[in-house]
Amino acid sequence: RYAGPELRARWSELDPYLRKMNSPPGRGHPTGPWHTLKVAPIPYNRIAGEAATEEKVVSGGAGAVEGRVANIAKSFPSERIQHDNPDGRVKDMDAEGVDVNLIIPGTWAPASTAIERALHVGLYGAYHEYMRDFCSGHPTRLRGLILAPGADVDWAVKEIKSRGKEPWASCVWVSLPEGMPIDDPKLDPIWAVMNDYHLPI
């Protein structure tokens, strides 16, 4: 829904990473079929006290927590609060006595650094559009973070400059490609623009 034209034109290239899900009637997630991105999830089937085993990583496969943790959002009064119901989310926050939610993306965000740069930044741009829309009705209550790809510093700097003053943007998550340390000097322009916009990491 929020993807730009380049990402829309190449959407089928994400097919290997789509994990089909099906939710029974409940809260949090959509009811019925939906999908999520799983780039290269490590299932971590080992539990404490067991010897290490080789983990089979499969694009679009199950991650470490799938089927092992409960989605507490299913017990909230309002439906689809993790997707497209910001009013319901704020209503539930009021019931819980929560002033502000800092919304973070799922594990697809850092994992997408493993796919081609144009797809990865396209997903980040779409996510930012979604966050602007989702938070727009409650700018003091619903906040989020700007995703900044370390693999494309120029794009990250432009995106922070473009979105840094939007009401939902409260911090920056720098996603690093494999092998890039957080203190790599190539990232200095990102730190500089974050400083200019008073955005913490």
Short mmCIF file of N, CA and C in Angstrom, two decimals, residues 130-194:
data_model
loop_
_atom_site.label_atom_id
_atom_site.label_comp_id
_atom_site.label_asym_id
_atom_site.label_seq_id
_atom_site.Cartn_x
_atom_site.Cartn_y
_atom_site.Cartn_z
N TYR A 130 4.18 4.63 5.75
CA TYR A 130 3.19 3.99 6.62
C TYR A 130 3.18 4.65 8.00
N MET A 131 4.36 4.88 8.57
CA MET A 131 4.43 5.47 9.91
C MET A 131 3.86 6.88 9.93
N ARG A 132 4.15 7.64 8.89
CA ARG A 132 3.60 9.00 8.84
C ARG A 132 2.07 8.94 8.86
N ASP A 133 1.51 8.01 8.09
CA ASP A 133 0.06 7.85 8.03
C ASP A 133 -0.49 7.32 9.35
N PHE A 134 0.10 6.25 9.86
CA PHE A 134 -0.41 5.60 11.07
C PHE A 134 -0.41 6.56 12.27
N CYS A 135 0.63 7.35 12.40
CA CYS A 135 0.79 8.22 13.58
C CYS A 135 0.12 9.59 13.42
N SER A 136 -0.32 9.93 12.21
CA SER A 136 -0.74 11.30 11.92
C SER A 136 -1.90 11.80 12.77
N GLY A 137 -2.81 10.92 13.15
CA GLY A 137 -3.96 11.36 13.95
C GLY A 137 -3.66 11.55 15.42
N HIS A 138 -2.50 11.07 15.86
CA HIS A 138 -2.13 11.14 17.28
C HIS A 138 -0.64 11.47 17.41
N PRO A 139 -0.20 12.64 16.90
CA PRO A 139 1.23 12.92 16.80
C PRO A 139 1.97 13.02 18.13
N THR A 140 1.26 13.26 19.22
CA THR A 140 1.95 13.31 20.51
C THR A 140 1.91 11.98 21.24
N ARG A 141 1.14 11.02 20.70
CA ARG A 141 0.97 9.74 21.39
C ARG A 141 1.68 8.58 20.68
N LEU A 142 1.71 8.63 19.34
CA LEU A 142 2.30 7.56 18.55
C LEU A 142 3.55 8.09 17.85
N ARG A 143 4.67 7.48 18.16
CA ARG A 143 5.95 7.92 17.61
C ARG A 143 6.68 6.73 17.02
N GLY A 144 7.66 7.00 16.20
CA GLY A 144 8.41 5.93 15.57
C GLY A 144 9.84 6.32 15.32
N LEU A 145 10.53 5.48 14.56
CA LEU A 145 11.94 5.72 14.27
C LEU A 145 12.18 5.70 12.77
N ILE A 146 13.16 6.46 12.36
CA ILE A 146 13.58 6.49 10.96
C ILE A 146 14.61 5.39 10.77
N LEU A 147 14.40 4.56 9.75
CA LEU A 147 15.35 3.50 9.42
C LEU A 147 16.41 4.07 8.49
N ALA A 148 17.67 3.93 8.88
CA ALA A 148 18.78 4.48 8.10
C ALA A 148 19.72 3.35 7.70
N PRO A 149 19.76 3.01 6.41
CA PRO A 149 20.61 1.91 5.97
C PRO A 149 22.08 2.31 5.87
N GLY A 150 22.92 1.61 6.61
CA GLY A 150 24.36 1.87 6.52
C GLY A 150 24.93 1.52 5.17
N ALA A 151 24.22 0.70 4.39
CA ALA A 151 24.68 0.32 3.05
C ALA A 151 24.45 1.43 2.03
N ASP A 152 23.65 2.44 2.38
CA ASP A 152 23.37 3.54 1.47
C ASP A 152 23.29 4.83 2.29
N VAL A 153 24.46 5.34 2.63
CA VAL A 153 24.55 6.51 3.51
C VAL A 153 23.88 7.72 2.88
N ASP A 154 24.08 7.92 1.57
CA ASP A 154 23.47 9.09 0.91
C ASP A 154 21.95 9.05 1.03
N TRP A 155 21.34 7.85 0.78
CA TRP A 155 19.89 7.73 0.91
C TRP A 155 19.45 7.99 2.34
N ALA A 156 20.20 7.44 3.30
CA ALA A 156 19.85 7.62 4.72
C ALA A 156 19.87 9.09 5.10
N VAL A 157 20.89 9.81 4.67
CA VAL A 157 20.99 11.24 4.99
C VAL A 157 19.82 12.01 4.40
N LYS A 158 19.50 11.74 3.13
CA LYS A 158 18.37 12.43 2.49
C LYS A 158 17.06 12.11 3.20
N GLU A 159 16.88 10.85 3.60
CA GLU A 159 15.64 10.45 4.26
C GLU A 159 15.51 11.11 5.64
N ILE A 160 16.61 11.20 6.37
CA ILE A 160 16.56 11.85 7.68
C ILE A 160 16.25 13.34 7.51
N LYS A 161 16.86 13.96 6.49
CA LYS A 161 16.56 15.38 6.24
C LYS A 161 15.10 15.57 5.83
N SER A 162 14.58 14.64 5.06
CA SER A 162 13.20 14.74 4.58
C SER A 162 12.18 14.51 5.69
N ARG A 163 12.50 13.61 6.62
CA ARG A 163 11.51 13.19 7.62
C ARG A 163 11.84 13.62 9.05
N GLY A 164 13.01 14.17 9.24
CA GLY A 164 13.48 14.46 10.59
C GLY A 164 12.61 15.38 11.40
N LYS A 165 11.81 16.22 10.73
CA LYS A 165 10.93 17.14 11.46
C LYS A 165 9.48 16.69 11.47
N GLU A 166 9.20 15.52 10.87
CA GLU A 166 7.84 15.01 10.92
C GLU A 166 7.51 14.61 12.36
N PRO A 167 6.28 14.86 12.82
CA PRO A 167 5.95 14.65 14.23
C PRO A 167 6.18 13.23 14.75
N TRP A 168 6.04 12.21 13.90
CA TRP A 168 6.19 10.82 14.35
C TRP A 168 7.65 10.43 14.58
N ALA A 169 8.58 11.13 13.93
CA ALA A 169 9.99 10.73 13.94
C ALA A 169 10.67 11.18 15.23
N SER A 170 11.04 10.21 16.07
CA SER A 170 11.64 10.57 17.36
C SER A 170 13.07 10.07 17.54
N CYS A 171 13.54 9.19 16.66
CA CYS A 171 14.90 8.68 16.77
C CYS A 171 15.26 7.99 15.46
N VAL A 172 16.47 7.45 15.37
CA VAL A 172 16.96 6.80 14.15
C VAL A 172 17.54 5.44 14.51
N TRP A 173 17.20 4.45 13.69
CA TRP A 173 17.77 3.11 13.82
C TRP A 173 18.66 2.90 12.61
N VAL A 174 19.97 2.85 12.84
CA VAL A 174 20.93 2.61 11.77
C VAL A 174 21.09 1.10 11.61
N SER A 175 20.71 0.59 10.44
CA SER A 175 20.83 -0.84 10.15
C SER A 175 22.12 -1.07 9.37
N LEU A 176 22.97 -1.91 9.92
CA LEU A 176 24.28 -2.12 9.32
C LEU A 176 24.32 -3.38 8.47
N PRO A 177 24.95 -3.30 7.29
CA PRO A 177 25.15 -4.52 6.53
C PRO A 177 26.17 -5.40 7.25
N GLU A 178 26.11 -6.69 6.99
CA GLU A 178 27.03 -7.61 7.64
C GLU A 178 28.47 -7.17 7.41
N GLY A 179 29.23 -7.13 8.50
CA GLY A 179 30.64 -6.78 8.42
C GLY A 179 30.95 -5.31 8.65
N MET A 180 29.94 -4.45 8.72
CA MET A 180 30.19 -3.01 8.95
C MET A 180 30.05 -2.70 10.44
N PRO A 181 31.12 -2.21 11.06
CA PRO A 181 31.02 -1.85 12.48
C PRO A 181 30.31 -0.51 12.66
N ILE A 182 29.75 -0.31 13.82
CA ILE A 182 28.98 0.90 14.11
C ILE A 182 29.85 2.16 14.08
N ASP A 183 31.18 1.99 14.27
CA ASP A 183 32.07 3.16 14.26
C ASP A 183 32.78 3.35 12.93
N ASP A 184 32.29 2.73 11.87
CA ASP A 184 32.87 2.91 10.54
C ASP A 184 32.74 4.38 10.14
N PRO A 185 33.84 5.01 9.74
CA PRO A 185 33.77 6.45 9.40
C PRO A 185 32.84 6.76 8.22
N LYS A 186 32.50 5.75 7.41
CA LYS A 186 31.55 5.99 6.31
C LYS A 186 30.20 6.43 6.83
N LEU A 187 29.91 6.09 8.11
CA LEU A 187 28.61 6.44 8.69
C LEU A 187 28.58 7.87 9.25
N ASP A 188 29.70 8.57 9.25
CA ASP A 188 29.76 9.90 9.86
C ASP A 188 28.69 10.87 9.35
N PRO A 189 28.37 10.87 8.04
CA PRO A 189 27.30 11.79 7.60
C PRO A 189 25.95 11.51 8.25
N ILE A 190 25.68 10.25 8.58
CA ILE A 190 24.43 9.92 9.26
C ILE A 190 24.43 10.52 10.66
N TRP A 191 25.54 10.33 11.39
CA TRP A 191 25.62 10.89 12.74
C TRP A 191 25.49 12.41 12.70
N ALA A 192 26.09 13.04 11.68
CA ALA A 192 26.05 14.50 11.59
C ALA A 192 24.62 15.00 11.38
N VAL A 193 23.88 14.37 10.45
CA VAL A 193 22.51 14.84 10.21
C VAL A 193 21.59 14.50 11.37
N MET A 194 21.84 13.40 12.05
CA MET A 194 21.07 13.11 13.25
C MET A 194 21.29 14.20 14.30
#
